[in-house]
PDB file of C-alpha atoms in Angstrom:
ATOM      1  CA  MET A  16     -71.772  47.888 -40.273  1.00  0.00           C
ATOM      2  CA  LYS A  17     -72.184  50.267 -37.336  1.00  0.00           C
ATOM      3  CA  ASN A  18     -73.935  47.528 -35.323  1.00  0.00           C
ATOM      4  CA  LEU A  19     -71.113  45.107 -36.128  1.00  0.00           C
ATOM      5  CA  ARG A  20     -68.551  47.604 -34.786  1.00  0.00           C
ATOM      6  CA  ILE A  21     -70.555  48.015 -31.564  1.00  0.00           C
ATOM      7  CA  ILE A  22     -70.814  44.235 -31.105  1.00  0.00           C
ATOM      8  CA  ALA A  23     -67.074  43.853 -31.737  1.00  0.00           C
ATOM      9  CA  LEU A  24     -66.244  46.562 -29.195  1.00  0.00           C
ATOM     10  CA  LEU A  25     -68.537  44.964 -26.604  1.00  0.00           C
ATOM     11  CA  PHE A  26     -66.905  41.576 -27.192  1.00  0.00           C
ATOM     12  CA  LEU A  27     -63.425  43.128 -26.848  1.00  0.00           C
ATOM     13  CA  SER A  28     -64.396  44.897 -23.614  1.00  0.00           C
ATOM     14  CA  MET A  29     -65.806  41.699 -22.125  1.00  0.00           C
ATOM     15  CA  SER A  30     -62.642  39.798 -23.090  1.00  0.00           C
ATOM     16  CA  ILE A  31     -60.449  42.395 -21.366  1.00  0.00           C
ATOM     17  CA  VAL A  32     -62.563  42.189 -18.187  1.00  0.00           C
ATOM     18  CA  ILE A  33     -62.434  38.366 -18.165  1.00  0.00           C
ATOM     19  CA  LEU A  34     -58.676  38.312 -18.762  1.00  0.00           C
ATOM     20  CA  SER A  35     -58.157  40.893 -16.012  1.00  0.00           C
ATOM     21  CA  CYS A  36     -60.176  38.793 -13.568  1.00  0.00           C
ATOM     22  CA  ASP A  37     -58.269  35.636 -14.503  1.00  0.00           C
ATOM     23  CA  LYS A  38     -54.951  37.447 -14.064  1.00  0.00           C
ATOM     24  CA  GLU A  39     -55.991  38.715 -10.614  1.00  0.00           C
ATOM     25  CA  GLU A  40     -57.108  35.239  -9.547  1.00  0.00           C
ATOM     26  CA  ASP A  41     -53.806  33.718 -10.729  1.00  0.00           C
ATOM     27  CA  THR A  42     -51.637  36.316  -8.971  1.00  0.00           C
ATOM     28  CA  PRO A  43     -50.031  34.790  -5.854  1.00  0.00           C
ATOM     29  CA  THR A  44     -51.108  36.402  -2.585  1.00  0.00           C
ATOM     30  CA  ILE A  45     -49.524  36.498   0.855  1.00  0.00           C
ATOM     31  CA  LYS A  46     -51.430  33.335   1.802  1.00  0.00           C
ATOM     32  CA  ASP A  47     -49.646  31.535  -1.060  1.00  0.00           C
ATOM     33  CA  GLU A  48     -46.138  32.943  -0.595  1.00  0.00           C
ATOM     34  CA  TYR A  49     -45.987  33.778   3.111  1.00  0.00           C
ATOM     35  CA  PHE A  50     -48.506  32.288   5.546  1.00  0.00           C
ATOM     36  CA  LYS A  51     -52.096  31.352   6.335  1.00  0.00           C
ATOM     37  CA  ILE A  52     -54.103  31.746   9.535  1.00  0.00           C
ATOM     38  CA  GLU A  53     -56.636  29.079  10.503  1.00  0.00           C
ATOM     39  CA  GLY A  54     -60.163  30.420  10.948  1.00  0.00           C
ATOM     40  CA  ALA A  55     -59.311  33.829   9.462  1.00  0.00           C
ATOM     41  CA  THR A  56     -60.914  35.540   6.473  1.00  0.00           C
ATOM     42  CA  PHE A  57     -58.517  36.604   3.734  1.00  0.00           C
ATOM     43  CA  VAL A  58     -59.274  40.040   2.244  1.00  0.00           C
ATOM     44  CA  ASN A  59     -57.591  40.651  -1.115  1.00  0.00           C
ATOM     45  CA  SER A  60     -57.218  44.413  -0.769  1.00  0.00           C
ATOM     46  CA  ASN A  61     -54.991  46.891   1.026  1.00  0.00           C
ATOM     47  CA  LEU A  62     -55.132  47.241   4.796  1.00  0.00           C
ATOM     48  CA  PRO A  63     -57.449  50.025   6.002  1.00  0.00           C
ATOM     49  CA  SER A  64     -55.910  53.218   7.308  1.00  0.00           C
ATOM     50  CA  ALA A  65     -55.580  53.731  11.042  1.00  0.00           C
ATOM     51  CA  SER A  66     -58.303  55.869  12.615  1.00  0.00           C
ATOM     52  CA  THR A  67     -57.339  59.384  13.672  1.00  0.00           C
ATOM     53  CA  SER A  68     -59.867  59.478  16.518  1.00  0.00           C
ATOM     54  CA  VAL A  69     -58.536  59.792  20.059  1.00  0.00           C
ATOM     55  CA  ASP A  70     -60.946  56.975  20.916  1.00  0.00           C
ATOM     56  CA  ALA A  71     -59.220  54.513  18.568  1.00  0.00           C
ATOM     57  CA  PRO A  72     -58.074  51.290  20.265  1.00  0.00           C
ATOM     58  CA  VAL A  73     -54.428  50.763  21.173  1.00  0.00           C
ATOM     59  CA  ILE A  74     -52.219  47.667  20.997  1.00  0.00           C
ATOM     60  CA  ASP A  75     -50.315  47.634  24.290  1.00  0.00           C
ATOM     61  CA  ASP A  76     -47.886  44.890  23.314  1.00  0.00           C
ATOM     62  CA  LEU A  77     -47.100  42.808  20.228  1.00  0.00           C
ATOM     63  CA  TYR A  78     -44.837  39.804  20.518  1.00  0.00           C
ATOM     64  CA  GLY A  79     -43.811  37.000  18.177  1.00  0.00           C
ATOM     65  CA  ASN A  80     -40.942  34.995  16.805  1.00  0.00           C
ATOM     66  CA  ILE A  81     -38.564  37.176  14.782  1.00  0.00           C
ATOM     67  CA  TYR A  82     -37.511  34.117  12.775  1.00  0.00           C
ATOM     68  CA  ALA A  83     -39.584  31.826  10.555  1.00  0.00           C
ATOM     69  CA  LEU A  84     -38.889  28.970   8.178  1.00  0.00           C
ATOM     70  CA  ALA A  85     -40.636  27.595   5.106  1.00  0.00           C
ATOM     71  CA  GLY A  86     -43.283  25.073   6.105  1.00  0.00           C
ATOM     72  CA  GLY A  87     -43.064  26.098   9.762  1.00  0.00           C
ATOM     73  CA  SER A  88     -45.148  28.432  11.910  1.00  0.00           C
ATOM     74  CA  ASN A  89     -45.041  31.486  14.161  1.00  0.00           C
ATOM     75  CA  PRO A  90     -47.108  32.268  17.298  1.00  0.00           C
ATOM     76  CA  ILE A  91     -48.065  35.949  17.594  1.00  0.00           C
ATOM     77  CA  SER A  92     -49.287  37.466  20.884  1.00  0.00           C
ATOM     78  CA  ILE A  93     -51.332  40.684  20.999  1.00  0.00           C
ATOM     79  CA  THR A  94     -52.132  42.481  24.261  1.00  0.00           C
ATOM     80  CA  THR A  95     -54.679  45.281  24.573  1.00  0.00           C
ATOM     81  CA  SER A  96     -57.082  46.746  27.096  1.00  0.00           C
ATOM     82  CA  ALA A  97     -59.535  47.688  24.325  1.00  0.00           C
ATOM     83  CA  SER A  98     -62.577  45.737  23.197  1.00  0.00           C
ATOM     84  CA  VAL A  99     -61.646  43.878  20.013  1.00  0.00           C
ATOM     85  CA  LYS A 100     -64.020  43.083  17.178  1.00  0.00           C
ATOM     86  CA  ASN A 101     -61.359  42.103  14.638  1.00  0.00           C
ATOM     87  CA  ILE A 102     -57.612  41.639  14.384  1.00  0.00           C
ATOM     88  CA  LEU A 103     -55.971  42.602  11.084  1.00  0.00           C
ATOM     89  CA  ILE A 104     -52.705  40.967  10.025  1.00  0.00           C
ATOM     90  CA  GLY A 105     -50.849  41.681   6.801  1.00  0.00           C
ATOM     91  CA  ILE A 106     -47.408  42.392   5.384  1.00  0.00           C
ATOM     92  CA  GLU A 107     -45.966  45.849   4.828  1.00  0.00           C
ATOM     93  CA  ASP A 108     -46.100  46.900   1.145  1.00  0.00           C
ATOM     94  CA  GLU A 109     -48.019  43.740   0.163  1.00  0.00           C
ATOM     95  CA  LYS A 110     -51.654  43.605  -0.939  1.00  0.00           C
ATOM     96  CA  GLY A 111     -54.029  41.434   1.067  1.00  0.00           C
ATOM     97  CA  TYR A 112     -54.543  40.788   4.763  1.00  0.00           C
ATOM     98  CA  PHE A 113     -56.219  38.429   7.216  1.00  0.00           C
ATOM     99  CA  LYS A 114     -59.187  39.436   9.357  1.00  0.00           C
ATOM    100  CA  ILE A 115     -59.637  37.448  12.561  1.00  0.00           C
ATOM    101  CA  THR A 116     -62.647  37.507  14.846  1.00  0.00           C
ATOM    102  CA  PRO A 117     -61.298  36.627  18.311  1.00  0.00           C
ATOM    103  CA  ASP A 118     -62.709  33.513  19.950  1.00  0.00           C
ATOM    104  CA  SER A 119     -60.884  30.684  21.724  1.00  0.00           C
ATOM    105  CA  LYS A 120     -57.556  32.219  20.648  1.00  0.00           C
ATOM    106  CA  LYS A 121     -57.945  34.572  23.582  1.00  0.00           C
ATOM    107  CA  SER A 122     -55.524  32.842  25.980  1.00  0.00           C
ATOM    108  CA  VAL A 123     -55.713  35.164  28.991  1.00  0.00           C
ATOM    109  CA  SER A 124     -57.495  38.397  29.841  1.00  0.00           C
ATOM    110  CA  GLU A 125     -56.835  41.023  27.148  1.00  0.00           C
ATOM    111  CA  SER A 126     -54.263  38.844  25.369  1.00  0.00           C
ATOM    112  CA  TYR A 127     -54.797  37.129  22.019  1.00  0.00           C
ATOM    113  CA  LEU A 128     -52.749  34.385  20.382  1.00  0.00           C
ATOM    114  CA  ILE A 129     -52.642  34.122  16.594  1.00  0.00           C
ATOM    115  CA  TYR A 130     -50.732  31.368  14.809  1.00  0.00           C
ATOM    116  CA  LEU A 131     -49.159  31.907  11.393  1.00  0.00           C
ATOM    117  CA  ILE A 132     -48.832  28.719   9.309  1.00  0.00           C
ATOM    118  CA  MET A 133     -45.898  29.410   7.007  1.00  0.00           C
ATOM    119  CA  SER A 134     -46.055  28.361   3.356  1.00  0.00           C
ATOM    120  CA  GLN A 135     -43.486  25.888   2.041  1.00  0.00           C
ATOM    121  CA  ASP A 136     -43.076  28.423  -0.801  1.00  0.00           C
ATOM    122  CA  PHE A 137     -41.896  31.085   1.670  1.00  0.00           C
ATOM    123  CA  GLU A 138     -38.630  32.267   0.081  1.00  0.00           C
ATOM    124  CA  VAL A 139     -38.069  35.957   0.875  1.00  0.00           C
ATOM    125  CA  ASP A 140     -35.181  36.764   3.205  1.00  0.00           C
ATOM    126  CA  ASN A 141     -37.313  38.938   5.479  1.00  0.00           C
ATOM    127  CA  PHE A 142     -40.623  40.769   5.750  1.00  0.00           C
ATOM    128  CA  THR A 143     -42.446  43.108   8.111  1.00  0.00           C
ATOM    129  CA  LEU A 144     -45.580  41.727   9.762  1.00  0.00           C
ATOM    130  CA  THR A 145     -48.233  44.431  10.143  1.00  0.00           C
ATOM    131  CA  VAL A 146     -50.888  44.197  12.877  1.00  0.00           C
ATOM    132  CA  ALA A 147     -53.859  46.326  13.948  1.00  0.00           C
ATOM    133  CA  ILE A 148     -57.059  45.830  15.933  1.00  0.00           C
ATOM    134  CA  VAL A 149     -60.584  47.069  15.217  1.00  0.00           C
ATOM    135  CA  ASP A 150     -62.958  47.885  18.078  1.00  0.00           C
ATOM    136  CA  ASP A 151     -66.725  47.472  18.284  1.00  0.00           C
ATOM    137  CA  ASN A 152     -67.191  50.965  16.826  1.00  0.00           C
ATOM    138  CA  GLY A 153     -65.143  50.145  13.733  1.00  0.00           C
ATOM    139  CA  LEU A 154     -62.176  52.283  14.781  1.00  0.00           C
ATOM    140  CA  VAL A 155     -58.783  50.958  13.627  1.00  0.00           C
ATOM    141  CA  SER A 156     -55.741  51.183  15.894  1.00  0.00           C
ATOM    142  CA  SER A 157     -52.318  52.377  14.819  1.00  0.00           C
ATOM    143  CA  TYR A 158     -50.318  49.608  13.172  1.00  0.00           C
ATOM    144  CA  GLU A 159     -47.624  47.731  15.058  1.00  0.00           C
ATOM    145  CA  TYR A 160     -44.857  45.734  13.386  1.00  0.00           C
ATOM    146  CA  ILE A 161     -42.620  42.686  13.758  1.00  0.00           C
ATOM    147  CA  TYR A 162     -39.597  42.332  11.483  1.00  0.00           C
ATOM    148  CA  ILE A 163     -39.260  38.622  10.623  1.00  0.00           C
ATOM    149  CA  SER A 164     -36.262  36.927   8.994  1.00  0.00           C
ATOM    150  CA  ARG A 165     -36.289  33.593   7.191  1.00  0.00           C
ATOM    151  CA  VAL A 166     -34.160  30.733   8.486  1.00  0.00           C
ATOM    152  CA  GLU A 167     -32.888  28.298   5.859  1.00  0.00           C
ATOM    153  CA  ALA A 168     -34.378  24.864   6.594  1.00  0.00           C
ATOM    154  CA  GLY A 169     -35.365  21.721   4.729  1.00  0.00           C
ATOM    155  CA  THR A 170     -38.933  20.988   3.698  1.00  0.00           C
ATOM    156  CA  GLY A 171     -38.613  17.664   1.869  1.00  0.00           C
ATOM    157  CA  LYS A 172     -41.074  14.802   1.527  1.00  0.00           C
ATOM    158  CA  LEU A 173     -41.849  14.795   5.256  1.00  0.00           C
ATOM    159  CA  GLN A 174     -41.410  17.874   7.439  1.00  0.00           C
ATOM    160  CA  VAL A 175     -42.168  18.269  11.142  1.00  0.00           C
ATOM    161  CA  SER A 176     -41.580  21.718  12.681  1.00  0.00           C
ATOM    162  CA  CYS A 177     -42.009  23.489  15.998  1.00  0.00           C
ATOM    163  CA  SER A 178     -41.945  27.235  16.680  1.00  0.00           C
ATOM    164  CA  TRP A 179     -42.273  29.019  20.023  1.00  0.00           C
ATOM    165  CA  ASP A 180     -42.438  32.605  21.211  1.00  0.00           C
ATOM    166  CA  LYS A 181     -39.943  32.932  24.097  1.00  0.00           C
ATOM    167  CA  ALA A 182     -36.172  32.444  24.271  1.00  0.00           C
ATOM    168  CA  ASN A 183     -36.361  28.987  25.833  1.00  0.00           C
ATOM    169  CA  ASP A 184     -34.771  25.618  25.057  1.00  0.00           C
ATOM    170  CA  VAL A 185     -37.679  23.695  23.534  1.00  0.00           C
ATOM    171  CA  ASP A 186     -36.950  20.344  21.870  1.00  0.00           C
ATOM    172  CA  LEU A 187     -38.764  18.576  19.037  1.00  0.00           C
ATOM    173  CA  HIS A 188     -38.847  14.752  19.053  1.00  0.00           C
ATOM    174  CA  LEU A 189     -40.018  12.460  16.242  1.00  0.00           C
ATOM    175  CA  VAL A 190     -40.312   8.691  16.716  1.00  0.00           C
ATOM    176  CA  GLU A 191     -40.269   6.723  13.462  1.00  0.00           C
ATOM    177  CA  PRO A 192     -42.242   3.501  12.872  1.00  0.00           C
ATOM    178  CA  ASP A 193     -39.084   1.457  13.553  1.00  0.00           C
ATOM    179  CA  ALA A 194     -38.832   3.193  16.981  1.00  0.00           C
ATOM    180  CA  GLU A 195     -35.807   5.342  16.087  1.00  0.00           C
ATOM    181  CA  GLU A 196     -36.218   8.693  17.817  1.00  0.00           C
ATOM    182  CA  ILE A 197     -34.891  11.859  16.215  1.00  0.00           C
ATOM    183  CA  TYR A 198     -34.033  14.591  18.728  1.00  0.00           C
ATOM    184  CA  TYR A 199     -31.074  16.752  19.784  1.00  0.00           C
ATOM    185  CA  SER A 200     -28.870  13.814  20.810  1.00  0.00           C
ATOM    186  CA  TYR A 201     -29.741  11.650  17.777  1.00  0.00           C
ATOM    187  CA  SER A 202     -30.203  14.138  14.979  1.00  0.00           C
ATOM    188  CA  TYR A 203     -29.999  11.775  11.966  1.00  0.00           C
ATOM    189  CA  SER A 204     -31.995   8.580  11.607  1.00  0.00           C
ATOM    190  CA  THR A 205     -31.060   5.529   9.575  1.00  0.00           C
ATOM    191  CA  ASN A 206     -33.849   6.452   7.142  1.00  0.00           C
ATOM    192  CA  GLY A 207     -32.366   9.913   6.625  1.00  0.00           C
ATOM    193  CA  GLY A 208     -34.605  12.002   8.880  1.00  0.00           C
ATOM    194  CA  ASP A 209     -32.610  15.113   9.788  1.00  0.00           C
ATOM    195  CA  LEU A 210     -33.002  17.534  12.693  1.00  0.00           C
ATOM    196  CA  ASP A 211     -31.524  20.397  10.684  1.00  0.00           C
ATOM    197  CA  ILE A 212     -32.562  23.227  13.035  1.00  0.00           C
ATOM    198  CA  ASP A 213     -31.914  22.943  16.790  1.00  0.00           C
ATOM    199  CA  SER A 214     -32.340  26.223  18.654  1.00  0.00           C
ATOM    200  CA  ASN A 215     -31.261  27.625  22.034  1.00  0.00           C
ATOM    201  CA  ALA A 216     -29.400  24.443  23.030  1.00  0.00           C
ATOM    202  CA  GLY A 217     -28.705  24.410  26.756  1.00  0.00           C
ATOM    203  CA  CYS A 218     -29.862  28.065  26.914  1.00  0.00           C
ATOM    204  CA  TYR A 219     -27.000  29.157  24.656  1.00  0.00           C
ATOM    205  CA  LEU A 220     -29.473  31.476  22.981  1.00  0.00           C
ATOM    206  CA  ASP A 221     -29.635  32.078  19.235  1.00  0.00           C
ATOM    207  CA  TYR A 222     -33.267  33.337  19.461  1.00  0.00           C
ATOM    208  CA  VAL A 223     -34.274  31.333  16.377  1.00  0.00           C
ATOM    209  CA  ASN A 224     -36.981  29.603  18.480  1.00  0.00           C
ATOM    210  CA  ASN A 225     -37.607  26.960  15.801  1.00  0.00           C
ATOM    211  CA  GLU A 226     -36.786  23.279  15.420  1.00  0.00           C
ATOM    212  CA  ASN A 227     -37.222  21.339  12.189  1.00  0.00           C
ATOM    213  CA  ILE A 228     -37.020  17.698  11.103  1.00  0.00           C
ATOM    214  CA  THR A 229     -36.920  17.037   7.370  1.00  0.00           C
ATOM    215  CA  TYR A 230     -36.685  14.066   5.020  1.00  0.00           C
ATOM    216  CA  GLY A 231     -34.934  15.070   1.809  1.00  0.00           C
ATOM    217  CA  ASP A 232     -35.015  13.482  -1.627  1.00  0.00           C
ATOM    218  CA  ASP A 233     -32.551  10.731  -0.658  1.00  0.00           C
ATOM    219  CA  ALA A 234     -34.306   9.839   2.606  1.00  0.00           C
ATOM    220  CA  VAL A 235     -36.838   7.040   3.069  1.00  0.00           C
ATOM    221  CA  VAL A 236     -40.199   7.947   4.592  1.00  0.00           C
ATOM    222  CA  GLU A 237     -41.008   4.654   6.243  1.00  0.00           C
ATOM    223  CA  THR A 238     -44.545   3.255   6.195  1.00  0.00           C
ATOM    224  CA  GLY A 239     -46.261   3.198   9.584  1.00  0.00           C
ATOM    225  CA  GLU A 240     -47.008   5.317  12.632  1.00  0.00           C
ATOM    226  CA  TYR A 241     -44.994   8.386  13.646  1.00  0.00           C
ATOM    227  CA  ILE A 242     -45.124  10.013  17.085  1.00  0.00           C
ATOM    228  CA  VAL A 243     -44.385  13.717  17.637  1.00  0.00           C
ATOM    229  CA  ARG A 244     -43.422  15.045  21.064  1.00  0.00           C
ATOM    230  CA  VAL A 245     -42.318  18.456  22.326  1.00  0.00           C
ATOM    231  CA  ASP A 246     -40.248  18.987  25.464  1.00  0.00           C
ATOM    232  CA  LEU A 247     -39.171  22.017  27.488  1.00  0.00           C
ATOM    233  CA  TYR A 248     -35.578  20.925  28.084  1.00  0.00           C
ATOM    234  CA  SER A 249     -34.542  24.013  30.022  1.00  0.00           C
ATOM    235  CA  ASN A 250     -36.234  27.216  31.124  1.00  0.00           C
ATOM    236  CA  CYS A 251     -33.901  30.090  30.240  1.00  0.00           C
ATOM    237  CA  ASP A 252     -34.960  32.628  32.903  1.00  0.00           C
ATOM    238  CA  ILE A 253     -38.377  33.043  31.269  1.00  0.00           C
ATOM    239  CA  THR A 254     -41.418  33.865  33.388  1.00  0.00           C
ATOM    240  CA  GLY A 255     -44.915  33.022  32.233  1.00  0.00           C
ATOM    241  CA  ASN A 256     -46.023  30.764  29.405  1.00  0.00           C
ATOM    242  CA  THR A 257     -43.954  29.733  26.407  1.00  0.00           C
ATOM    243  CA  ASN A 258     -46.469  29.251  23.595  1.00  0.00           C
ATOM    244  CA  TYR A 259     -45.599  26.810  20.821  1.00  0.00           C
ATOM    245  CA  ILE A 260     -47.049  25.370  17.643  1.00  0.00           C
ATOM    246  CA  VAL A 261     -46.208  22.119  15.828  1.00  0.00           C
ATOM    247  CA  THR A 262     -46.930  21.308  12.177  1.00  0.00           C
ATOM    248  CA  ALA A 263     -46.405  18.110  10.169  1.00  0.00           C
ATOM    249  CA  ARG A 264     -46.481  17.968   6.359  1.00  0.00           C
ATOM    250  CA  TYR A 265     -46.223  15.105   3.887  1.00  0.00           C
ATOM    251  CA  ASN A 266     -45.606  15.955   0.231  1.00  0.00           C
ATOM    252  CA  GLY A 267     -46.315  19.588   1.078  1.00  0.00           C
ATOM    253  CA  GLU A 268     -49.726  19.035   2.685  1.00  0.00           C
ATOM    254  CA  LEU A 269     -50.674  19.155   6.358  1.00  0.00           C
ATOM    255  CA  ILE A 270     -51.169  15.588   7.594  1.00  0.00           C
ATOM    256  CA  SER A 271     -54.448  14.436   9.166  1.00  0.00           C
ATOM    257  CA  PRO A 272     -53.256  12.883  12.443  1.00  0.00           C
ATOM    258  CA  SER A 273     -54.689   9.721  13.983  1.00  0.00           C
ATOM    259  CA  VAL A 274     -54.202  11.231  17.454  1.00  0.00           C
ATOM    260  CA  GLY A 275     -54.001  14.917  18.352  1.00  0.00           C
ATOM    261  CA  THR A 276     -54.345  17.886  16.024  1.00  0.00           C
ATOM    262  CA  ASN A 277     -52.273  19.339  13.193  1.00  0.00           C
ATOM    263  CA  PRO A 278     -51.351  22.112  13.673  1.00  0.00           C
ATOM    264  CA  TYR A 279     -51.021  21.546  17.408  1.00  0.00           C
ATOM    265  CA  TYR A 280     -51.080  24.510  19.792  1.00  0.00           C
ATOM    266  CA  GLY A 281     -49.713  24.308  23.328  1.00  0.00           C
ATOM    267  CA  TYR A 282     -47.665  26.023  26.016  1.00  0.00           C
ATOM    268  CA  PHE A 283     -45.102  25.286  28.711  1.00  0.00           C
ATOM    269  CA  LEU A 284     -44.797  26.730  32.203  1.00  0.00           C
ATOM    270  CA  PRO A 285     -41.302  27.361  33.638  1.00  0.00           C
ATOM    271  CA  GLU A 286     -41.689  24.421  36.018  1.00  0.00           C
ATOM    272  CA  ASN A 287     -42.217  22.034  33.073  1.00  0.00           C
ATOM    273  CA  ALA A 288     -38.477  22.052  32.276  1.00  0.00           C
ATOM    274  CA  ASP A 289     -37.066  18.539  32.750  1.00  0.00           C
ATOM    275  CA  TYR A 290     -33.661  18.306  30.982  1.00  0.00           C
ATOM    276  CA  GLY A 291     -35.235  15.439  29.073  1.00  0.00           C
ATOM    277  CA  GLY A 292     -33.641  13.040  26.641  1.00  0.00           C
ATOM    278  CA  ALA A 293     -35.038  10.159  24.603  1.00  0.00           C
ATOM    279  CA  GLY A 294     -38.679   9.467  25.418  1.00  0.00           C
ATOM    280  CA  SER A 295     -39.235  12.871  27.034  1.00  0.00           C
ATOM    281  CA  GLY A 296     -41.812  15.483  26.187  1.00  0.00           C
ATOM    282  CA  VAL A 297     -45.524  15.946  25.646  1.00  0.00           C
ATOM    283  CA  GLN A 298     -47.077  13.861  22.881  1.00  0.00           C
ATOM    284  CA  VAL A 299     -48.762  16.303  20.508  1.00  0.00           C
ATOM    285  CA  MET A 300     -49.792  14.014  17.662  1.00  0.00           C
ATOM    286  CA  LYS A 301     -49.524  10.635  15.977  1.00  0.00           C
ATOM    287  CA  PHE A 302     -49.880  10.154  12.241  1.00  0.00           C
ATOM    288  CA  ASN A 303     -49.642   7.310   9.765  1.00  0.00           C
ATOM    289  CA  ILE A 304     -47.818   7.249   6.444  1.00  0.00           C
ATOM    290  CA  GLY A 305     -49.240   4.733   3.973  1.00  0.00           C
ATOM    291  CA  SER A 306     -47.202   2.636   1.593  1.00  0.00           C
ATOM    292  CA  SER A 307     -46.669   3.213  -2.113  1.00  0.00           C
ATOM    293  CA  LYS A 308     -44.838   1.252  -4.781  1.00  0.00           C
ATOM    294  CA  SER A 309     -41.936   3.705  -4.885  1.00  0.00           C
ATOM    295  CA  GLU A 310     -41.619   3.711  -1.087  1.00  0.00           C
ATOM    296  CA  ASN A 311     -41.548  -0.084  -0.999  1.00  0.00           C
ATOM    297  CA  GLU A 312     -38.824  -0.118  -3.659  1.00  0.00           C
ATOM    298  CA  ASN A 313     -36.806   2.434  -1.692  1.00  0.00           C
ATOM    299  CA  SER A 314     -37.191   0.347   1.468  1.00  0.00           C
ATOM    300  CA  LYS A 315     -35.770  -2.683  -0.352  1.00  0.00           C
ATOM    301  CA  VAL A 316     -32.795  -0.615  -1.473  1.00  0.00           C
ATOM    302  CA  MET A 317     -32.236   0.569   2.103  1.00  0.00           C
ATOM    303  CA  ASN A 318     -32.048  -3.056   3.269  1.00  0.00           C
ATOM    304  CA  VAL A 319     -29.078  -3.583   0.946  1.00  0.00           C
ATOM    305  CA  PHE A 320     -27.264  -0.250   1.260  1.00  0.00           C
ATOM    306  CA  SER A 321     -26.823   1.616   4.527  1.00  0.00           C
ATOM    307  CA  PHE A 322     -27.797   5.283   4.597  1.00  0.00           C
ATOM    308  CA  SER A 323     -24.923   7.737   4.037  1.00  0.00           C
ATOM    309  CA  TYR A 324     -25.160  10.821   6.201  1.00  0.00           C
ATOM    310  CA  PRO A 325     -24.684  14.166   4.462  1.00  0.00           C
ATOM    311  CA  GLU A 326     -21.034  15.086   4.082  1.00  0.00           C
ATOM    312  CA  GLY A 327     -19.549  16.485   7.248  1.00  0.00           C
ATOM    313  CA  LYS A 328     -22.551  15.602   9.408  1.00  0.00           C
ATOM    314  CA  SER A 329     -22.000  12.006  10.482  1.00  0.00           C
ATOM    315  CA  ASN A 330     -20.054  12.865  13.635  1.00  0.00           C
ATOM    316  CA  LYS A 331     -21.080  16.468  14.145  1.00  0.00           C
ATOM    317  CA  PRO A 332     -21.618  17.422  17.829  1.00  0.00           C
ATOM    318  CA  LEU A 333     -24.890  19.253  17.184  1.00  0.00           C
ATOM    319  CA  ASN A 334     -25.076  20.826  20.643  1.00  0.00           C
ATOM    320  CA  LEU A 335     -21.829  22.190  22.057  1.00  0.00           C
ATOM    321  CA  SER A 336     -23.395  23.277  25.342  1.00  0.00           C
ATOM    322  CA  PRO A 337     -21.899  21.517  28.395  1.00  0.00           C
ATOM    323  CA  PHE A 338     -25.437  21.291  29.760  1.00  0.00           C
ATOM    324  CA  LYS A 339     -26.865  19.301  26.848  1.00  0.00           C
TER     325      LYS A 339
END
């Protein structure tokens, strides 16, 4: 009987351990609910404490977009004169962080660019990004912070987004397979593609620094090739580079492009501003959407019934700036 009790207790203990592990694995982390970082290692524990040594490295400057949207992105710039072994990025009061080993993300001397790929499940109104660096001796810098607010934007069946890090007028363009081009002057396509976020129009600054094109439940995602371009319409008294990132998702997943990369990372110089319209911009990617039975049926319906723009949007002057 005594042996049976021991066996039962051992079995119960093992069950508790297994259930605890399963629960921990099922618990959403910041990479599920906030963002991911390409090439980074995710550590599912609390951020290490800053070193108290006077020799600890120092972050001289931390810069990034103070706005983000679900399914979008955010370029983060870190400047330091210290040697950097790792960069640590997490969220204040949240467990888990990303550890990055700097490589090609080092854009210029002593400056590092990190790109956050926002989850489509990103729903909180705001959060505080927490950043530190670790030097070759393992010393951890003091933490620096960026307070980031969420901008309401559509995700939908197809979502193409652009985020940039300076208060400039950057424009996102998407050319559909039927050659309709969605951009600031033609913000709704016949298929229902919608430029629902247009930022800093004509240098009337809102500092959102994001643009977003979405296809909602009632839109038709046409079969064929799509072209994504990004244009610096106007330089708004910014010196130096404007770093940007473009992402494209279909049914929630990043698309594998036929040309270019996804995500796409790039930058503009002030002299790249061109006040461009249709056909303007740098091509960053092409991708193809294949056909499905439901899409074909929707296309047939669209041939019979014209698309109805969302209420109040059909004649909306999206950009009120006299310069755009």
